[in-house]
Amino acid sequence: MALTLGIVGGGQLARMMIAPAVELGVDVRVLAEEPGMSAALAATATGDYRDLETVRAFARGVDVVTFDHEHVPQEVLRALVDEGVTVHPGPDALQFAQDKLAMRARLAELGAPQPEWAAVADASDLQAFLDENGGRAVVKTPRGGYDGKGVRVVSSPEEVADWFGDGPLLAEELVDFARELAQQVARRPSGELAVYPVVETVQRGGVCAEVIAPAPERTARLAEVAADIGAAIAEGLGVTGMLAVELFETTDERLLVNELAMRPHNSGHWGQDGAVTGQFEQHVRAVLDLPLGDPAPRQPWAVMVNILGGPETDTLESRLPAALAAHPAAKVHTYGKAPRPGRKVGHVNATGDDLDATVYEARAAASFFAD
């Protein structure tokens, strides 16, 4: 009997799980927030993921529930688990991807390397943190932020005065980092791990623009430490499915944990075409407790370039033939989303033996989709 996987959320991550699930013989069903979303191909239900009855009805027809995002409320998740629904990742793990203050506290208990941080309830708390950390800090809303949203670099409490009043904020030291990295790990309920190579991520305006896999100029020690951090967090938090650990590599050669994602992640899109087993197939395998696939790269280099915004004058589909003709070795992935400034509407992967040539191939193909 075929397994049935239910994905809550109809975005591009759910969309990109569909093909590998089908290849494995897995029936996919999606609870989309509204009609016409990226994963509409497998959307068997439409509704509010915050509503218990909606999610409960969706979960009745599947073997395992997983997620396109981390925003399903804890009370909904725990009610499902209490009713015997298999949920991966489960609420005990997912809480640390939903709440950055909870994440920082738990990572401290696990001994994971982190920036200096504090929960700040008001302006005086934040001022004290600024005084202790060089006069500038990163302030984050504990819940809901992504792609630069809910994050401000401040030098005075007045700069986040509008955020106070709904509970403590997270203040972090402004890390002097040389670059940003990401470490992905897959873990299945039985405990088996698959560790991907550490990658370099390039951010523009708080949004991931490019990923290079594996990270250039990495030492064996850096790769080992990043892998150890990722594995320790996956096991310590009891993650099931894909885990992405965003890291700072500091100017004094430390690795510090920035944020976590418990789902396929932008930093892993390269693996669709550049790894033996990409993150979307791996996530499906992991949450269904199937043996994990090989995470090794297929070629020395893989580069992912996001298509951000898309063309202002026409559609991605109208630009596709020219991009494919000019760059037949590049792999173009579009999300079925209308162009909009700053929006992630697709990405391009390229692989090869030479890093500069691979970067050029990915960037050049992606440039066809920008005005």
mmCIF file of N, CA and C in Angstrom, residues 13 16 182-185 196-197 199-201 208 210-213 242-245 263-275 277-282 302 304 306 335 347 349:
data_model
loop_
_atom_site.group_PDB
_atom_site.id
_atom_site.type_symbol
_atom_site.label_atom_id
_atom_site.label_comp_id
_atom_site.label_asym_id
_atom_site.label_seq_id
_atom_site.Cartn_x
_atom_site.Cartn_y
_atom_site.Cartn_z
ATOM 1 N N LEU A 13 8.190 25.305 -1.568
ATOM 2 C CA LEU A 13 8.866 24.150 -0.979
ATOM 3 C C LEU A 13 7.985 22.912 -1.101
ATOM 4 N N MET A 16 8.127 21.702 -4.694
ATOM 5 C CA MET A 16 9.329 20.973 -5.087
ATOM 6 C C MET A 16 9.472 19.622 -4.395
ATOM 7 N N ALA A 182 25.787 27.723 5.579
ATOM 8 C CA ALA A 182 24.623 26.939 5.999
ATOM 9 C C ALA A 182 24.993 25.467 5.994
ATOM 10 N N GLN A 183 24.554 24.782 7.022
ATOM 11 C CA GLN A 183 24.788 23.348 7.160
ATOM 12 C C GLN A 183 23.454 22.639 7.211
ATOM 13 N N GLN A 184 23.239 21.722 6.283
ATOM 14 C CA GLN A 184 22.010 20.949 6.259
ATOM 15 C C GLN A 184 22.244 19.526 6.734
ATOM 16 N N VAL A 185 21.268 19.044 7.488
ATOM 17 C CA VAL A 185 21.288 17.675 8.001
ATOM 18 C C VAL A 185 19.884 17.107 7.840
ATOM 19 N N TYR A 196 24.937 17.020 4.701
ATOM 20 C CA TYR A 196 25.335 17.643 3.438
ATOM 21 C C TYR A 196 26.615 18.455 3.630
ATOM 22 N N PRO A 197 27.307 18.773 2.543
ATOM 23 C CA PRO A 197 28.482 19.648 2.679
ATOM 24 C C PRO A 197 28.053 21.051 3.088
ATOM 25 N N VAL A 199 27.754 24.943 2.925
ATOM 26 C CA VAL A 199 27.691 25.809 1.753
ATOM 27 C C VAL A 199 27.834 27.265 2.169
ATOM 28 N N GLU A 200 28.212 28.103 1.209
ATOM 29 C CA GLU A 200 28.259 29.546 1.432
ATOM 30 C C GLU A 200 26.997 30.174 0.866
ATOM 31 N N THR A 201 26.377 31.048 1.646
ATOM 32 C CA THR A 201 25.191 31.761 1.185
ATOM 33 C C THR A 201 25.518 33.238 1.057
ATOM 34 N N CYS A 208 18.358 35.634 0.675
ATOM 35 C CA CYS A 208 19.372 34.794 0.045
ATOM 36 C C CYS A 208 19.341 35.022 -1.471
ATOM 37 N N GLU A 210 22.370 33.934 -3.585
ATOM 38 C CA GLU A 210 23.160 32.886 -4.220
ATOM 39 C C GLU A 210 23.657 31.904 -3.170
ATOM 40 N N VAL A 211 23.899 30.686 -3.607
ATOM 41 C CA VAL A 211 24.483 29.658 -2.752
ATOM 42 C C VAL A 211 25.570 28.942 -3.559
ATOM 43 N N ILE A 212 26.716 28.730 -2.930
ATOM 44 C CA ILE A 212 27.812 27.983 -3.557
ATOM 45 C C ILE A 212 28.062 26.735 -2.732
ATOM 46 N N ALA A 213 28.015 25.587 -3.388
ATOM 47 C CA ALA A 213 28.193 24.306 -2.706
ATOM 48 C C ALA A 213 29.319 23.512 -3.369
ATOM 49 N N MET A 242 14.322 17.579 7.181
ATOM 50 C CA MET A 242 15.481 18.412 6.893
ATOM 51 C C MET A 242 15.652 19.495 7.954
ATOM 52 N N LEU A 243 16.895 19.737 8.321
ATOM 53 C CA LEU A 243 17.266 20.837 9.208
ATOM 54 C C LEU A 243 18.317 21.671 8.500
ATOM 55 N N ALA A 244 18.111 22.976 8.441
ATOM 56 C CA ALA A 244 19.124 23.905 7.946
ATOM 57 C C ALA A 244 19.600 24.757 9.108
ATOM 58 N N VAL A 245 20.912 24.762 9.334
ATOM 59 C CA VAL A 245 21.519 25.592 10.379
ATOM 60 C C VAL A 245 22.273 26.716 9.692
ATOM 61 N N ARG A 263 12.821 22.260 7.695
ATOM 62 C CA ARG A 263 12.130 21.992 6.432
ATOM 63 C C ARG A 263 13.186 22.148 5.350
ATOM 64 N N PRO A 264 12.863 21.813 4.101
ATOM 65 C CA PRO A 264 13.779 22.217 3.027
ATOM 66 C C PRO A 264 13.988 23.731 3.069
ATOM 67 N N HIS A 265 15.168 24.156 2.632
ATOM 68 C CA HIS A 265 15.588 25.537 2.845
ATOM 69 C C HIS A 265 16.282 26.054 1.599
ATOM 70 N N ASN A 266 16.215 27.375 1.406
ATOM 71 C CA ASN A 266 16.821 27.989 0.226
ATOM 72 C C ASN A 266 18.298 27.610 0.051
ATOM 73 N N SER A 267 18.987 27.420 1.160
ATOM 74 C CA SER A 267 20.409 27.077 1.081
ATOM 75 C C SER A 267 20.643 25.682 0.521
ATOM 76 N N GLY A 268 19.578 24.882 0.392
ATOM 77 C CA GLY A 268 19.722 23.529 -0.116
ATOM 78 C C GLY A 268 19.174 23.304 -1.506
ATOM 79 N N HIS A 269 18.693 24.372 -2.171
ATOM 80 C CA HIS A 269 18.129 24.201 -3.507
ATOM 81 C C HIS A 269 19.158 23.651 -4.509
ATOM 82 N N TRP A 270 20.429 23.946 -4.295
ATOM 83 C CA TRP A 270 21.476 23.463 -5.191
ATOM 84 C C TRP A 270 21.431 21.951 -5.357
ATOM 85 N N GLY A 271 21.006 21.256 -4.306
ATOM 86 C CA GLY A 271 21.057 19.799 -4.296
ATOM 87 C C GLY A 271 20.069 19.131 -5.224
ATOM 88 N N GLN A 272 19.039 19.872 -5.688
ATOM 89 C CA GLN A 272 18.112 19.295 -6.661
ATOM 90 C C GLN A 272 18.864 18.724 -7.861
ATOM 91 N N ASP A 273 19.866 19.469 -8.316
ATOM 92 C CA ASP A 273 20.631 19.072 -9.499
ATOM 93 C C ASP A 273 22.092 18.778 -9.193
ATOM 94 N N GLY A 274 22.532 19.126 -7.986
ATOM 95 C CA GLY A 274 23.946 19.001 -7.677
ATOM 96 C C GLY A 274 24.306 17.919 -6.687
ATOM 97 N N ALA A 275 23.312 17.277 -6.043
ATOM 98 C CA ALA A 275 23.588 16.223 -5.065
ATOM 99 C C ALA A 275 22.988 14.907 -5.546
ATOM 100 N N THR A 277 21.275 12.934 -3.743
ATOM 101 C CA THR A 277 19.910 13.017 -3.217
ATOM 102 C C THR A 277 19.665 14.439 -2.750
ATOM 103 N N GLY A 278 18.797 15.153 -3.441
ATOM 104 C CA GLY A 278 18.494 16.530 -3.070
ATOM 105 C C GLY A 278 17.642 16.608 -1.821
ATOM 106 N N GLN A 279 17.533 17.824 -1.294
ATOM 107 C CA GLN A 279 16.851 18.011 -0.011
ATOM 108 C C GLN A 279 15.358 17.683 -0.071
ATOM 109 N N PHE A 280 14.726 17.850 -1.221
ATOM 110 C CA PHE A 280 13.283 17.610 -1.285
ATOM 111 C C PHE A 280 12.980 16.115 -1.227
ATOM 112 N N GLU A 281 13.731 15.317 -1.974
ATOM 113 C CA GLU A 281 13.586 13.864 -1.835
ATOM 114 C C GLU A 281 13.999 13.417 -0.445
ATOM 115 N N GLN A 282 15.069 14.007 0.077
ATOM 116 C CA GLN A 282 15.554 13.598 1.387
ATOM 117 C C GLN A 282 14.538 13.887 2.477
ATOM 118 N N ALA A 302 28.466 23.282 -7.285
ATOM 119 C CA ALA A 302 27.085 23.575 -7.645
ATOM 120 C C ALA A 302 26.784 24.996 -7.179
ATOM 121 N N MET A 304 23.618 27.944 -6.952
ATOM 122 C CA MET A 304 22.208 28.297 -7.047
ATOM 123 C C MET A 304 22.093 29.811 -7.046
ATOM 124 N N ASN A 306 19.052 32.705 -7.039
ATOM 125 C CA ASN A 306 17.611 32.958 -6.942
ATOM 126 C C ASN A 306 17.151 33.935 -8.017
ATOM 127 N N TYR A 335 8.389 28.811 -9.803
ATOM 128 C CA TYR A 335 7.509 28.481 -8.693
ATOM 129 C C TYR A 335 6.029 28.711 -8.981
ATOM 130 N N HIS A 347 14.519 29.780 -9.216
ATOM 131 C CA HIS A 347 15.977 29.757 -9.054
ATOM 132 C C HIS A 347 16.597 28.977 -10.193
ATOM 133 N N ASN A 349 20.007 26.495 -11.106
ATOM 134 C CA ASN A 349 21.151 25.706 -10.646
ATOM 135 C C ASN A 349 22.105 25.444 -11.790
#
